[in-house]
Coordinates of C-alpha atoms in Angstrom, one line a residue:
Chain G
D1 CA -40.6 101.8 119.7
V2 CA -39.3 103.4 116.6
K3 CA -41.5 105.8 114.9
V4 CA -42.2 107.9 111.8
T5 CA -44.9 110.4 112.5
Q6 CA -46.8 112.2 109.8
S7 CA -48.6 115.4 110.9
S8 CA -51.9 115.0 109.2
R9 CA -53.8 111.8 108.4
Y10 CA -56.4 113.4 106.2
L11 CA -56.4 116.7 104.4
V12 CA -58.8 118.3 102.0
K13 CA -57.5 121.3 100.0
R14 CA -58.6 123.4 97.0
T15 CA -56.9 123.6 93.7
G16 CA -54.1 126.2 93.8
E17 CA -53.6 126.0 97.5
K18 CA -50.1 125.6 99.0
V19 CA -49.9 122.3 101.0
F20 CA -47.4 121.3 103.6
L21 CA -47.0 117.7 104.7
E22 CA -44.7 117.2 107.7
C23 CA -42.8 114.1 108.8
V24 CA -40.7 113.5 111.9
Q25 CA -38.7 110.4 112.8
D26 CA -37.1 109.6 116.1
M27 CA -34.5 107.0 115.0
D28 CA -31.7 109.4 114.1
H29 CA -31.9 108.1 110.5
E30 CA -30.0 109.9 107.8
N31 CA -32.3 108.9 104.9
M32 CA -35.8 110.2 104.6
F33 CA -38.2 109.7 101.8
W34 CA -41.6 110.9 100.4
Y35 CA -43.6 108.4 98.4
R36 CA -47.1 108.6 96.9
Q37 CA -49.3 105.6 96.5
D38 CA -52.1 105.3 94.0
P39 CA -54.2 102.3 93.1
G40 CA -52.6 100.1 90.4
L41 CA -49.4 102.2 90.4
G42 CA -47.8 101.1 93.6
L43 CA -45.5 103.3 95.6
R44 CA -43.6 105.9 93.6
L45 CA -40.7 108.0 95.0
I46 CA -41.1 111.7 94.9
Y47 CA -38.0 113.0 96.7
F48 CA -35.5 111.7 99.2
S49 CA -32.9 113.2 101.5
Y50 CA -29.7 111.6 102.8
D51 CA -28.7 114.5 105.0
V52 CA -29.8 117.8 106.4
K53 CA -30.3 120.4 103.6
M54 CA -29.7 117.7 101.0
K55 CA -32.4 116.5 98.6
E56 CA -32.5 114.3 95.6
K57 CA -35.3 113.9 93.0
G58 CA -37.1 110.6 92.8
D59 CA -39.2 109.3 89.9
I60 CA -42.0 111.9 90.1
P61 CA -40.8 115.2 91.5
E62 CA -42.8 117.5 89.3
G63 CA -45.1 119.7 91.2
Y64 CA -43.4 119.0 94.5
S65 CA -40.6 120.4 96.6
V66 CA -39.1 119.3 99.9
S67 CA -37.3 120.8 102.9
R68 CA -35.0 119.2 105.4
E69 CA -33.8 121.8 107.9
K70 CA -33.3 119.3 110.7
K71 CA -32.2 115.7 110.7
E72 CA -35.5 114.4 112.1
R73 CA -37.9 116.4 110.0
F74 CA -38.7 116.2 106.3
S75 CA -41.4 118.3 104.7
L76 CA -43.2 117.8 101.4
I77 CA -44.6 121.0 99.8
L78 CA -47.1 121.2 97.0
E79 CA -46.7 124.8 95.8
S80 CA -50.0 124.9 94.0
A81 CA -52.1 121.8 94.5
S82 CA -53.8 120.2 91.6
T83 CA -56.5 117.5 91.4
N84 CA -54.0 115.0 90.1
Q85 CA -52.1 115.3 93.3
T86 CA -55.0 113.6 95.2
S87 CA -53.3 110.6 96.7
M88 CA -51.9 108.8 99.7
Y89 CA -48.6 110.3 100.7
L90 CA -46.2 108.2 102.7
C91 CA -43.0 109.3 104.5
A92 CA -40.3 106.8 105.3
S93 CA -36.8 106.8 106.9
S94 CA -33.8 104.4 107.0
R95 CA -30.2 104.4 107.8
G96 CA -27.6 106.1 105.6
R97 CA -26.8 106.1 101.9
G98 CA -26.4 102.7 100.3
W99 CA -28.3 101.0 103.2
I100 CA -30.1 97.8 102.0
G101 CA -32.5 97.1 104.7
E102 CA -35.7 98.1 106.4
L103 CA -37.6 101.2 105.5
F104 CA -39.8 102.5 108.4
F105 CA -43.0 104.1 107.1
G106 CA -45.4 106.6 108.7
E107 CA -49.1 106.0 108.8
G108 CA -49.7 108.1 105.6
S109 CA -51.4 111.3 104.8
R110 CA -54.4 111.1 102.5
L111 CA -54.7 114.3 100.5
T112 CA -57.8 115.2 98.5
V113 CA -57.6 118.2 96.2
L114 CA -60.9 119.6 95.1
Chain C
E1 CA -35.7 99.4 83.5
D2 CA -36.1 97.4 86.7
Q3 CA -39.4 95.7 87.0
V4 CA -41.2 94.0 89.8
T5 CA -44.4 92.1 89.1
Q6 CA -46.6 90.7 91.8
S7 CA -49.3 88.0 91.3
P8 CA -52.1 87.5 91.8
E9 CA -53.5 91.0 92.2
A10 CA -56.0 89.7 94.8
L11 CA -56.5 86.4 96.6
R12 CA -59.3 85.2 98.7
L13 CA -58.7 82.2 100.9
Q14 CA -60.7 80.4 103.6
E15 CA -59.2 80.5 107.0
G16 CA -56.6 77.6 107.2
E17 CA -56.2 77.4 103.4
S18 CA -52.5 77.7 102.6
S19 CA -51.3 79.5 99.5
S20 CA -48.4 81.5 98.0
L21 CA -47.9 85.0 96.6
N22 CA -45.4 85.6 93.9
C23 CA -43.0 88.5 93.2
S24 CA -41.0 88.3 90.0
Y25 CA -38.2 90.8 89.2
T26 CA -36.0 91.6 86.2
V27 CA -33.3 93.7 88.0
S28 CA -29.8 92.3 87.4
G29 CA -27.3 92.0 90.2
L30 CA -30.0 91.6 92.9
R31 CA -28.7 93.0 96.2
G32 CA -31.8 92.3 98.3
L33 CA -35.6 91.8 98.1
F34 CA -38.0 93.2 100.6
W35 CA -41.5 92.1 101.7
Y36 CA -43.9 94.5 103.4
R37 CA -47.4 94.1 104.8
Q38 CA -49.8 97.0 104.4
D39 CA -53.1 97.3 106.2
P40 CA -55.9 99.5 104.7
G41 CA -55.2 103.2 105.3
K42 CA -51.8 102.6 106.9
G43 CA -48.2 102.7 105.9
P44 CA -46.3 99.5 104.9
E45 CA -44.7 97.4 107.7
F46 CA -41.5 95.6 107.1
L47 CA -41.6 91.8 107.1
F48 CA -38.4 90.4 105.5
T49 CA -35.3 91.1 103.6
L50 CA -33.8 88.3 101.4
Y51 CA -30.3 88.8 100.1
S52 CA -29.4 85.8 98.0
A53 CA -31.0 82.9 96.0
G54 CA -31.9 80.0 98.2
E55 CA -32.4 82.1 101.3
E56 CA -35.6 81.6 103.3
K57 CA -37.1 83.6 106.2
E58 CA -40.0 82.8 108.5
K59 CA -42.3 84.8 110.7
E60 CA -45.3 83.1 112.3
R61 CA -47.4 81.8 109.4
L62 CA -45.4 83.5 106.7
K63 CA -42.3 82.1 104.9
A64 CA -40.4 84.0 102.2
T65 CA -38.2 82.3 99.7
L66 CA -36.0 83.7 96.9
T67 CA -34.7 82.3 93.6
K68 CA -32.8 84.1 90.9
K69 CA -35.9 85.3 89.2
E70 CA -38.6 85.5 91.8
S71 CA -39.7 85.4 95.4
F72 CA -42.6 83.6 97.1
L73 CA -44.4 84.5 100.2
H74 CA -46.0 81.3 101.5
I75 CA -48.9 81.6 103.9
T76 CA -49.6 78.5 106.0
A77 CA -53.0 78.0 107.7
P78 CA -53.8 81.7 107.5
K79 CA -56.1 83.5 109.9
P80 CA -58.3 86.5 109.2
E81 CA -55.8 88.8 110.8
D82 CA -53.4 88.0 108.0
S83 CA -55.7 89.9 105.6
A84 CA -53.6 92.8 104.1
T85 CA -51.9 93.9 101.0
Y86 CA -48.4 92.4 100.6
L87 CA -45.8 94.4 98.8
C88 CA -42.4 93.4 97.5
A89 CA -39.6 95.7 96.5
V90 CA -36.0 95.5 95.1
P91 CA -33.3 98.2 95.1
H92 CA -31.5 99.4 92.0
P93 CA -28.2 97.6 91.6
N94 CA -26.2 100.7 92.2
F95 CA -28.1 102.1 95.1
G96 CA -29.6 101.2 98.4
N97 CA -33.0 102.1 99.7
E98 CA -32.7 105.4 97.8
K99 CA -34.0 103.7 94.7
L100 CA -36.5 101.0 95.3
T101 CA -38.9 99.6 92.8
F102 CA -42.1 98.4 94.4
G103 CA -44.6 95.9 93.0
T104 CA -48.3 96.9 93.0
G105 CA -49.0 94.3 95.7
T106 CA -51.3 91.3 96.3
R107 CA -54.4 92.0 98.3
L108 CA -55.0 89.0 100.5
T109 CA -58.4 88.4 102.1
I110 CA -58.8 85.5 104.6
I111 CA -62.4 84.5 105.1
P112 CA -63.4 83.2 108.6

């Protein structure tokens, strides 16, 4: 069974802390994505990567960075967490660039910043 | 700017009461439209991709249809386990999954 695994389901952090969210996929997909989901706003793309060490900004990259050192792993980093980054974070993967088809999502990481 | 609008925001149905969810879009040159199901506290789960107007796809009690301006997700004789938020999404005309615009979803509740 194909899988996208996010390392933490629930996190509580303090303002100013550095936060790492990890995501691993076992489908040998080239594309990986980080979204955040907020009530009334839907899913918004933060960053995506179409290859190892490659990254592209999505619609809301401010305050975030990413790392993709291995094909199967994509990390989202909040350098200095703020309360407005309290949200559900979703990792996803899919085949290569230009693919029109299924996105596989992880279970999500709910982050609360106090 | 590409827009995807879903209606209604929320829908409560009695078990067995059929209905439809709507997803309207403004993107030109549609290359595909996706439907996902999302259970509370979980990530979205893929249901269907529709590629061209007139196309229909079915899965159990769900049937998705596509016109040039909108898509419908028809739910026939729903059961409580069909309760979830249903999301639709379309890709930017010049990209694939790298640039998806998602609707805000319809929260469906099926009452036993």
